[in-house]
mmCIF file of C-alpha atoms in Angstrom:
data_model
loop_
_atom_site.group_PDB
_atom_site.id
_atom_site.type_symbol
_atom_site.label_atom_id
_atom_site.label_comp_id
_atom_site.label_asym_id
_atom_site.label_seq_id
_atom_site.Cartn_x
_atom_site.Cartn_y
_atom_site.Cartn_z
ATOM 1 C CA ARG A 84 -93.783 127.592 82.367
ATOM 2 C CA CYS A 85 -95.174 125.054 84.434
ATOM 3 C CA SER A 86 -99.220 125.257 84.096
ATOM 4 C CA SER A 87 -101.194 124.993 80.593
ATOM 5 C CA SER A 88 -103.424 127.078 82.267
ATOM 6 C CA LEU A 89 -101.028 129.952 81.813
ATOM 7 C CA PRO A 90 -99.954 131.326 78.854
ATOM 8 C CA ARG A 91 -96.201 131.033 77.247
ATOM 9 C CA ARG A 92 -94.427 134.645 77.393
ATOM 10 C CA ARG A 93 -91.325 134.769 75.362
ATOM 11 C CA GLY A 94 -87.835 133.738 77.027
ATOM 12 C CA ALA A 95 -89.992 131.504 79.453
ATOM 13 C CA CYS A 96 -88.913 127.991 80.211
ATOM 14 C CA ARG A 97 -89.821 125.914 77.972
ATOM 15 C CA ALA A 98 -87.054 123.182 77.636
ATOM 16 C CA ILE A 99 -88.240 122.191 80.907
ATOM 17 C CA ARG A 100 -92.156 121.888 80.214
ATOM 18 C CA PRO A 101 -92.803 118.304 80.831
ATOM 19 C CA PRO A 102 -95.664 116.367 78.912
ATOM 20 C CA PHE A 103 -98.491 115.900 81.564
ATOM 21 C CA SER A 104 -101.033 113.156 81.983
ATOM 22 C CA PRO A 105 -104.388 113.298 83.870
ATOM 23 C CA GLY A 106 -102.689 111.495 86.563
ATOM 24 C CA ALA A 107 -99.608 113.256 86.980
ATOM 25 C CA SER A 108 -98.628 113.871 90.894
ATOM 26 C CA ALA A 109 -98.672 117.664 92.061
ATOM 27 C CA CYS A 110 -94.901 118.014 91.520
ATOM 28 C CA MET A 111 -93.716 116.714 88.401
ATOM 29 C CA GLY A 112 -89.660 117.553 89.186
ATOM 30 C CA ILE A 113 -87.689 120.207 89.897
ATOM 31 C CA VAL A 114 -84.429 122.649 87.729
ATOM 32 C CA ARG A 115 -81.712 123.933 89.859
ATOM 33 C CA VAL A 116 -80.112 126.984 88.795
ATOM 34 C CA ARG A 117 -77.097 128.335 90.260
ATOM 35 C CA PHE A 118 -76.475 132.339 90.260
ATOM 36 C CA LEU A 119 -74.062 134.338 91.288
ATOM 37 C CA HIS A 120 -72.846 135.488 94.565
ATOM 38 C CA GLY A 121 -74.018 132.031 95.864
ATOM 39 C CA VAL A 122 -77.907 132.139 94.758
ATOM 40 C CA GLY A 123 -79.680 129.643 93.934
ATOM 41 C CA ALA A 124 -83.069 128.603 92.905
ATOM 42 C CA SER A 125 -85.120 125.716 92.211
ATOM 43 C CA PHE A 126 -87.811 125.842 89.550
ATOM 44 C CA VAL A 127 -90.513 122.917 90.580
ATOM 45 C CA TYR A 128 -93.199 122.040 88.241
ATOM 46 C CA GLY A 129 -95.961 120.341 88.174
ATOM 47 C CA ALA A 130 -99.799 119.609 86.845
ATOM 48 C CA ALA A 131 -101.564 118.938 89.888
ATOM 49 C CA ALA A 132 -100.601 122.439 91.047
ATOM 50 C CA GLY A 133 -101.704 123.997 88.811
ATOM 51 C CA ALA A 134 -98.386 126.103 88.610
ATOM 52 C CA CYS A 135 -94.820 126.278 89.365
ATOM 53 C CA GLY A 136 -92.958 127.091 92.507
ATOM 54 C CA LEU A 137 -89.617 129.111 93.572
ATOM 55 C CA ARG A 138 -87.007 127.778 96.107
ATOM 56 C CA VAL A 139 -84.403 130.230 96.360
ATOM 57 C CA SER A 140 -81.514 129.767 98.596
ATOM 58 C CA ARG A 141 -78.340 131.799 99.597
ATOM 59 C CA GLY A 142 -75.587 129.694 99.841
ATOM 60 C CA GLY A 143 -73.613 129.204 103.334
ATOM 61 C CA GLY A 144 -77.329 128.141 105.033
ATOM 62 C CA ALA A 145 -78.649 125.115 106.483
ATOM 63 C CA ARG A 146 -82.393 124.581 105.033
ATOM 64 C CA ARG A 147 -84.846 122.648 107.328
ATOM 65 C CA GLN A 148 -85.727 119.013 106.062
ATOM 66 C CA GLU A 149 -89.528 118.340 105.750
ATOM 67 C CA ARG A 150 -91.638 115.336 105.641
ATOM 68 C CA ALA A 151 -92.597 114.587 102.473
ATOM 69 C CA GLY A 152 -95.905 112.922 101.816
ATOM 70 C CA SER A 153 -98.144 111.057 104.478
ATOM 71 C CA GLY A 154 -96.376 109.916 106.685
ATOM 72 C CA MET A 155 -96.224 111.881 110.295
ATOM 73 C CA ALA A 156 -94.289 110.926 113.719
ATOM 74 C CA GLY A 157 -97.105 111.563 116.255
ATOM 75 C CA ASP A 158 -99.675 114.080 116.355
ATOM 76 C CA ALA A 159 -99.221 117.036 114.077
ATOM 77 C CA LYS A 160 -101.128 120.474 114.503
ATOM 78 C CA LEU A 161 -102.971 122.360 111.822
ATOM 79 C CA ALA A 162 -104.641 126.342 112.551
ATOM 80 C CA LEU A 163 -107.193 128.141 111.155
ATOM 81 C CA CYS A 164 -106.100 131.988 111.280
ATOM 82 C CA GLN A 165 -110.239 133.748 111.214
ATOM 83 C CA LEU A 166 -109.233 137.193 110.412
ATOM 84 C CA ALA A 167 -110.593 140.490 110.451
ATOM 85 C CA VAL A 168 -110.277 142.485 106.405
ATOM 86 C CA THR A 169 -110.529 145.685 106.193
ATOM 87 C CA ALA A 170 -109.935 147.984 103.524
ATOM 88 C CA ASP A 171 -106.610 148.200 104.013
ATOM 89 C CA LYS A 172 -104.239 145.823 102.381
ATOM 90 C CA ALA A 173 -101.135 146.665 104.374
ATOM 91 C CA ALA A 174 -103.069 146.350 107.595
ATOM 92 C CA ASN A 175 -104.589 143.318 106.334
ATOM 93 C CA LEU A 176 -101.141 141.696 105.612
ATOM 94 C CA SER A 177 -100.075 142.975 109.102
ATOM 95 C CA ASN A 178 -102.337 141.350 110.618
ATOM 96 C CA ALA A 179 -102.321 137.754 108.612
ATOM 97 C CA VAL A 180 -98.565 137.873 110.124
ATOM 98 C CA GLN A 181 -99.842 138.643 113.283
ATOM 99 C CA ARG A 182 -102.339 135.570 113.482
ATOM 100 C CA ILE A 183 -99.574 132.931 111.867
ATOM 101 C CA GLU A 184 -96.873 134.187 114.328
ATOM 102 C CA GLU A 185 -99.818 133.188 117.218
ATOM 103 C CA ALA A 186 -100.272 130.072 115.178
ATOM 104 C CA ALA A 187 -97.226 129.189 115.285
ATOM 105 C CA GLY A 188 -96.472 130.079 118.960
ATOM 106 C CA GLN A 189 -99.019 127.087 119.688
ATOM 107 C CA GLY A 190 -97.081 124.586 117.622
ATOM 108 C CA ALA A 191 -98.753 124.414 114.166
ATOM 109 C CA ARG A 192 -97.123 122.875 111.489
ATOM 110 C CA VAL A 193 -99.279 124.388 108.859
ATOM 111 C CA VAL A 194 -101.263 127.710 108.981
ATOM 112 C CA VAL A 195 -104.817 128.376 106.831
ATOM 113 C CA LEU A 196 -105.465 131.875 106.206
ATOM 114 C CA PRO A 197 -109.519 132.714 104.849
ATOM 115 C CA GLU A 198 -110.421 133.183 100.726
ATOM 116 C CA CYS A 199 -109.883 136.781 100.291
ATOM 117 C CA PHE A 200 -107.556 137.856 103.287
ATOM 118 C CA ASN A 201 -105.954 140.973 101.870
ATOM 119 C CA CYS A 202 -108.910 142.954 100.489
ATOM 120 C CA PRO A 203 -112.624 142.533 101.092
ATOM 121 C CA TYR A 204 -114.568 140.045 99.180
ATOM 122 C CA GLY A 205 -116.537 141.198 96.284
ATOM 123 C CA VAL A 206 -116.543 141.522 92.971
ATOM 124 C CA GLN A 207 -116.222 145.396 93.027
ATOM 125 C CA TYR A 208 -112.751 144.729 94.560
ATOM 126 C CA PHE A 209 -111.009 141.860 92.782
ATOM 127 C CA ASP A 210 -109.664 144.623 90.174
ATOM 128 C CA ASP A 211 -108.472 147.301 92.358
ATOM 129 C CA TYR A 212 -106.917 144.991 94.600
ATOM 130 C CA ALA A 213 -105.074 142.229 92.118
ATOM 131 C CA GLU A 214 -101.476 141.462 92.154
ATOM 132 C CA GLU A 215 -99.828 139.518 89.549
ATOM 133 C CA LEU A 216 -98.322 135.887 90.905
ATOM 134 C CA PRO A 217 -95.817 135.265 87.977
ATOM 135 C CA CYS A 218 -93.737 132.030 87.986
ATOM 136 C CA GLY A 219 -90.063 132.549 89.615
ATOM 137 C CA PRO A 220 -88.406 135.287 91.175
ATOM 138 C CA ALA A 221 -90.346 137.923 90.652
ATOM 139 C CA LEU A 222 -93.187 136.402 92.401
ATOM 140 C CA LEU A 223 -92.163 137.513 95.709
ATOM 141 C CA GLU A 224 -90.569 141.264 93.878
ATOM 142 C CA ARG A 225 -94.360 142.013 92.225
ATOM 143 C CA SER A 226 -97.194 140.580 94.963
ATOM 144 C CA PRO A 227 -96.590 142.450 98.555
ATOM 145 C CA SER A 228 -98.717 139.424 99.442
ATOM 146 C CA ALA A 229 -96.497 136.592 98.349
ATOM 147 C CA ARG A 230 -93.306 138.757 100.040
ATOM 148 C CA ALA A 231 -95.352 138.303 103.192
ATOM 149 C CA LEU A 232 -96.131 134.760 103.513
ATOM 150 C CA SER A 233 -92.787 134.081 102.340
ATOM 151 C CA GLU A 234 -91.158 135.433 104.904
ATOM 152 C CA ALA A 235 -93.730 134.726 107.436
ATOM 153 C CA ALA A 236 -93.401 130.857 106.274
ATOM 154 C CA ALA A 237 -89.210 131.002 106.563
ATOM 155 C CA ARG A 238 -89.104 133.241 109.601
ATOM 156 C CA LEU A 239 -91.748 131.071 111.765
ATOM 157 C CA GLY A 240 -90.509 127.439 110.155
ATOM 158 C CA VAL A 241 -94.670 126.363 109.056
ATOM 159 C CA HIS A 242 -95.999 126.083 106.028
ATOM 160 C CA ILE A 243 -98.733 128.833 104.946
ATOM 161 C CA VAL A 244 -101.905 128.040 103.356
ATOM 162 C CA GLY A 245 -102.362 131.412 101.781
ATOM 163 C CA GLY A 246 -106.053 132.010 102.075
ATOM 164 C CA SER A 247 -106.906 133.556 98.237
ATOM 165 C CA ILE A 248 -106.146 136.966 96.875
ATOM 166 C CA PRO A 249 -107.405 138.206 93.592
ATOM 167 C CA GLU A 250 -104.569 137.401 90.447
ATOM 168 C CA ARG A 251 -104.160 139.692 87.683
ATOM 169 C CA ASP A 252 -102.753 137.246 84.584
ATOM 170 C CA GLY A 253 -102.811 139.491 81.380
ATOM 171 C CA ASP A 254 -105.998 140.230 81.064
ATOM 172 C CA HIS A 255 -107.913 137.673 83.154
ATOM 173 C CA LEU A 256 -108.737 137.741 86.761
ATOM 174 C CA TYR A 257 -108.666 134.614 89.084
ATOM 175 C CA ASN A 258 -109.226 133.813 92.750
ATOM 176 C CA THR A 259 -106.106 132.255 93.581
ATOM 177 C CA SER A 260 -104.398 130.840 96.441
ATOM 178 C CA LEU A 261 -100.366 130.632 97.096
ATOM 179 C CA VAL A 262 -99.002 127.633 99.487
ATOM 180 C CA PHE A 263 -95.412 128.047 100.778
ATOM 181 C CA ASP A 264 -93.410 125.915 103.111
ATOM 182 C CA SER A 265 -91.212 126.411 105.898
ATOM 183 C CA ASN A 266 -88.265 127.603 104.092
ATOM 184 C CA GLY A 267 -90.439 130.276 102.108
ATOM 185 C CA ASP A 268 -90.648 128.814 99.173
ATOM 186 C CA ASN A 269 -93.567 128.564 97.068
ATOM 187 C CA ILE A 270 -94.647 125.599 96.375
ATOM 188 C CA ALA A 271 -98.292 125.019 95.098
ATOM 189 C CA ARG A 272 -101.071 127.130 93.911
ATOM 190 C CA HIS A 273 -104.812 126.617 93.215
ATOM 191 C CA ARG A 274 -106.648 129.234 90.926
ATOM 192 C CA LYS A 275 -110.926 128.909 91.819
ATOM 193 C CA LEU A 276 -112.156 125.920 89.790
ATOM 194 C CA HIS A 277 -115.372 126.835 90.371
ATOM 195 C CA LEU A 278 -116.830 130.024 90.612
ATOM 196 C CA PHE A 279 -119.409 131.517 93.047
ATOM 197 C CA ASP A 280 -122.721 132.072 90.697
ATOM 198 C CA ILE A 281 -126.021 131.680 92.773
ATOM 199 C CA ASP A 282 -128.843 133.600 92.732
ATOM 200 C CA VAL A 283 -131.173 132.728 96.020
ATOM 201 C CA PRO A 284 -134.615 134.692 95.632
ATOM 202 C CA GLY A 285 -135.193 137.374 97.995
ATOM 203 C CA LYS A 286 -132.031 136.607 99.736
ATOM 204 C CA ILE A 287 -128.439 136.870 98.043
ATOM 205 C CA ARG A 288 -127.504 136.961 94.453
ATOM 206 C CA PHE A 289 -123.922 137.098 93.491
ATOM 207 C CA GLN A 290 -121.767 136.423 89.882
ATOM 208 C CA GLU A 291 -117.713 135.777 90.264
ATOM 209 C CA SER A 292 -118.488 134.913 86.463
ATOM 210 C CA GLU A 293 -118.835 138.802 86.091
ATOM 211 C CA VAL A 294 -115.249 139.355 86.927
ATOM 212 C CA LEU A 295 -113.181 136.327 87.537
ATOM 213 C CA THR A 296 -112.344 133.344 85.457
ATOM 214 C CA ALA A 297 -111.903 129.449 86.748
ATOM 215 C CA GLY A 298 -108.917 127.849 87.190
ATOM 216 C CA SER A 299 -108.496 125.019 85.423
ATOM 217 C CA SER A 300 -106.162 123.039 87.513
ATOM 218 C CA LEU A 301 -105.729 120.640 90.752
ATOM 219 C CA CYS A 302 -103.428 121.469 93.419
ATOM 220 C CA THR A 303 -101.875 119.147 96.265
ATOM 221 C CA PHE A 304 -98.576 119.508 97.895
ATOM 222 C CA SER A 305 -96.989 117.133 100.941
ATOM 223 C CA SER A 306 -96.586 118.973 104.436
ATOM 224 C CA PRO A 307 -95.795 117.645 108.502
ATOM 225 C CA LEU A 308 -99.543 116.988 108.335
ATOM 226 C CA GLY A 309 -99.523 114.883 105.231
ATOM 227 C CA ASP A 310 -100.149 115.151 101.492
ATOM 228 C CA ILE A 311 -103.174 118.230 101.285
ATOM 229 C CA GLY A 312 -105.058 119.183 98.763
ATOM 230 C CA VAL A 313 -106.492 122.731 98.324
ATOM 231 C CA GLY A 314 -110.443 124.067 97.392
ATOM 232 C CA ILE A 315 -111.757 127.744 97.204
ATOM 233 C CA CYS A 316 -114.577 128.621 98.833
ATOM 234 C CA TYR A 317 -117.072 127.128 96.148
ATOM 235 C CA ASP A 318 -115.061 124.480 95.513
ATOM 236 C CA ILE A 319 -116.251 122.197 98.447
ATOM 237 C CA ARG A 320 -119.230 122.033 97.125
ATOM 238 C CA PHE A 321 -118.190 119.554 94.112
ATOM 239 C CA PRO A 322 -118.376 115.875 96.182
ATOM 240 C CA GLU A 323 -115.860 115.038 92.504
ATOM 241 C CA LEU A 324 -113.039 117.206 93.179
ATOM 242 C CA ALA A 325 -113.133 116.204 97.310
ATOM 243 C CA ALA A 326 -112.933 112.192 95.875
ATOM 244 C CA GLU A 327 -110.295 113.064 93.318
ATOM 245 C CA TYR A 328 -108.126 114.319 95.916
ATOM 246 C CA GLY A 329 -108.762 111.498 97.903
ATOM 247 C CA ARG A 330 -108.028 109.580 95.401
ATOM 248 C CA ARG A 331 -104.764 110.821 95.193
ATOM 249 C CA GLY A 332 -104.125 109.789 98.724
ATOM 250 C CA CYS A 333 -104.407 113.445 100.206
ATOM 251 C CA ARG A 334 -105.094 113.094 104.437
ATOM 252 C CA LEU A 335 -106.842 116.751 104.230
ATOM 253 C CA LEU A 336 -108.774 119.023 101.991
ATOM 254 C CA VAL A 337 -108.676 122.381 103.044
ATOM 255 C CA TYR A 338 -111.018 125.405 101.884
ATOM 256 C CA PRO A 339 -110.439 129.122 102.436
ATOM 257 C CA GLY A 340 -113.865 130.131 101.885
ATOM 258 C CA ALA A 341 -116.241 132.769 102.574
ATOM 259 C CA PHE A 342 -119.704 131.950 103.228
ATOM 260 C CA ASN A 343 -122.760 134.205 103.730
ATOM 261 C CA MET A 344 -125.186 134.854 105.889
ATOM 262 C CA THR A 345 -127.860 132.701 103.917
ATOM 263 C CA THR A 346 -125.578 129.781 102.778
ATOM 264 C CA GLY A 347 -123.599 130.276 106.390
ATOM 265 C CA PRO A 348 -125.564 128.427 108.403
ATOM 266 C CA ALA A 349 -126.936 126.165 105.933
ATOM 267 C CA HIS A 350 -124.243 124.189 104.381
ATOM 268 C CA TRP A 351 -121.350 125.773 105.290
ATOM 269 C CA GLU A 352 -120.369 122.383 107.934
ATOM 270 C CA LEU A 353 -122.654 120.555 106.409
ATOM 271 C CA LEU A 354 -120.506 119.827 103.389
ATOM 272 C CA GLN A 355 -117.498 120.146 105.656
ATOM 273 C CA ARG A 356 -118.819 116.678 107.660
ATOM 274 C CA ALA A 357 -119.952 115.597 104.022
ATOM 275 C CA ARG A 358 -116.785 115.849 102.386
ATOM 276 C CA ALA A 359 -115.162 114.168 105.864
ATOM 277 C CA VAL A 360 -117.138 111.387 105.498
ATOM 278 C CA ASP A 361 -117.270 110.540 101.780
ATOM 279 C CA ASN A 362 -113.941 110.270 101.693
ATOM 280 C CA GLN A 363 -112.475 109.838 105.219
ATOM 281 C CA VAL A 364 -110.250 112.319 105.184
ATOM 282 C CA PHE A 365 -109.893 115.782 107.548
ATOM 283 C CA VAL A 366 -111.530 118.494 106.320
ATOM 284 C CA ALA A 367 -111.087 122.196 107.250
ATOM 285 C CA ALA A 368 -112.381 125.487 106.273
ATOM 286 C CA CYS A 369 -111.147 128.619 106.739
ATOM 287 C CA SER A 370 -113.491 131.902 106.864
ATOM 288 C CA PRO A 371 -112.951 135.784 107.483
ATOM 289 C CA ALA A 372 -114.386 136.776 110.340
ATOM 290 C CA ARG A 373 -118.080 138.568 110.738
ATOM 291 C CA ASP A 374 -118.376 141.996 109.683
ATOM 292 C CA GLU A 375 -122.142 143.403 110.011
ATOM 293 C CA SER A 376 -121.080 146.554 107.906
ATOM 294 C CA ALA A 377 -119.446 144.916 104.925
ATOM 295 C CA THR A 378 -120.548 144.954 101.429
ATOM 296 C CA TYR A 379 -120.611 140.666 101.636
ATOM 297 C CA THR A 380 -121.035 139.653 104.942
ATOM 298 C CA ALA A 381 -119.230 136.749 106.007
ATOM 299 C CA TRP A 382 -120.236 133.518 108.424
ATOM 300 C CA GLY A 383 -117.406 132.906 109.884
ATOM 301 C CA HIS A 384 -117.099 129.735 112.363
ATOM 302 C CA SER A 385 -114.086 128.611 110.376
ATOM 303 C CA THR A 386 -114.412 124.705 111.645
ATOM 304 C CA VAL A 387 -112.068 121.298 111.257
ATOM 305 C CA VAL A 388 -113.586 118.198 111.166
ATOM 306 C CA ASP A 389 -112.338 114.221 111.155
ATOM 307 C CA PRO A 390 -112.732 111.285 109.055
ATOM 308 C CA TRP A 391 -115.585 109.751 111.535
ATOM 309 C CA GLY A 392 -118.089 113.480 110.937
ATOM 310 C CA THR A 393 -116.852 114.675 114.513
ATOM 311 C CA VAL A 394 -116.202 118.730 114.602
ATOM 312 C CA LEU A 395 -112.962 118.838 116.348
ATOM 313 C CA GLY A 396 -112.695 122.416 116.933
ATOM 314 C CA ARG A 397 -115.002 125.921 115.527
ATOM 315 C CA LEU A 398 -114.621 128.759 115.680
ATOM 316 C CA ASP A 399 -117.175 131.514 116.320
ATOM 317 C CA GLU A 400 -118.262 134.683 113.923
ATOM 318 C CA LYS A 401 -115.154 137.198 115.802
ATOM 319 C CA PRO A 402 -111.560 136.721 114.970
ATOM 320 C CA GLY A 403 -109.270 134.032 116.634
ATOM 321 C CA VAL A 404 -106.948 131.449 115.818
ATOM 322 C CA LEU A 405 -108.279 127.792 115.870
ATOM 323 C CA VAL A 406 -105.413 125.337 116.874
ATOM 324 C CA VAL A 407 -106.456 121.652 116.442
ATOM 325 C CA SER A 408 -104.386 118.289 116.372
ATOM 326 C CA LEU A 409 -105.222 115.934 114.006
ATOM 327 C CA PRO A 410 -103.978 112.098 115.395
ATOM 328 C CA SER A 411 -102.118 110.214 113.461
ATOM 329 C CA THR A 412 -103.972 107.162 113.814
ATOM 330 C CA GLU A 413 -106.419 108.382 111.533
ATOM 331 C CA PRO A 414 -107.742 108.720 108.796
ATOM 332 C CA ASP A 415 -106.204 104.680 108.497
ATOM 333 C CA GLY A 416 -108.563 103.859 111.174
ATOM 334 C CA VAL A 417 -111.734 105.032 109.643
ATOM 335 C CA ARG A 418 -111.059 103.635 106.401
ATOM 336 C CA THR A 419 -110.283 100.089 108.416
ATOM 337 C CA SER A 420 -113.328 100.000 109.581
ATOM 338 C CA ILE A 421 -115.824 100.935 106.861
ATOM 339 C CA PRO A 422 -113.350 100.383 103.863
ATOM 340 C CA ILE A 423 -115.244 102.548 101.009
ATOM 341 C CA LEU A 424 -112.983 103.385 99.370
ATOM 342 C CA ARG A 425 -112.009 99.953 98.641
ATOM 343 C CA GLN A 426 -115.475 99.083 98.151
ATOM 344 C CA LYS A 427 -116.418 101.528 95.879
ATOM 345 C CA ARG A 428 -117.748 100.512 92.937
ATOM 346 C CA HIS A 429 -115.272 102.009 89.780
ATOM 347 C CA ASP A 430 -116.848 100.235 87.324
ATOM 348 C CA LEU A 431 -119.542 101.697 87.759
ATOM 349 C CA PHE A 432 -119.240 105.422 89.041
ATOM 350 C CA ASP A 433 -116.537 106.188 86.385
ATOM 351 C CA LEU A 434 -118.118 110.181 85.424
ATOM 352 C CA GLY A 435 -115.730 110.632 83.177
ATOM 353 C CA ARG A 436 -116.751 107.651 80.839
ATOM 354 C CA TRP A 437 -120.676 108.153 81.329
ATOM 355 C CA LEU A 438 -119.876 112.694 80.435
ATOM 356 C CA ALA A 439 -118.911 110.953 77.339
ATOM 357 C CA LYS A 440 -121.484 109.164 76.157
ATOM 358 C CA PRO A 441 -123.847 111.144 73.262
#
């Protein structure tokens, strides 16, 4: 096991569990195992990712070599797939794969899906559509959504941030994003940290906490676009999360999300631009397409913002794929011109220190 947020089970990999610290990196280490018939697996464990990943390879085949860290050779492309989501999970998965193919065909190296891309969004749906997402080989056996994304990532040679799907772990349900690299390996996962509990009188009331459990770990991973931090929807409203990702060296923050017709027009783009400017990073938020007949109507308007706060690309409310090149000169250029990250008064703004006071 590689996440303190997941319960231990008999026979779990206790021998490889490392001592974690708050400043731990996304991947603490890899344990490789060779099975019969030339099948190998690498178990990746880490604190920041909030879970473990499985890398499976078969003997005799060459594997893609990806650039780790934030180094890049020129501009690279990011894609957001704004999907029409229905009550048919199989159809949703097929549609997602088709849109990923479209994005890869346009040169995208990292593809992002929306929150709850495999099912309708709503507390009444999470239990019925939930999938078990165990660490290790069983992930692809038990989760059709994970299997579809893994196969697409490996076939197309892209990284996929799998929006989010309802996850079942024992008696708990989570809103979880799985990340796959271009070999189809599950390299990270993020459980939504901040549950969407709001009550706007006369407009909308929604309480995710009625059925969901909040995650407890941050999630970062390396990609051809540099280091990426992941949040889900309501997580974007909490600047401390974005600031911590920036402190860890993330160049891009991605937020699969489903803002509604009340919060979307008011805050969707505003929050993205705020997180981008505050932390001098790229920010991308990927929404489902709008469906006026759904019990929950998403705002849409998937968007990419640069570190200056400029919108690089935006969809409307309809289904579509947005592909944007992220300039390799940023965010270094903005950070040199306006060096707020160096100037920040950490001696005054140590949030943990203030919260610890009685």
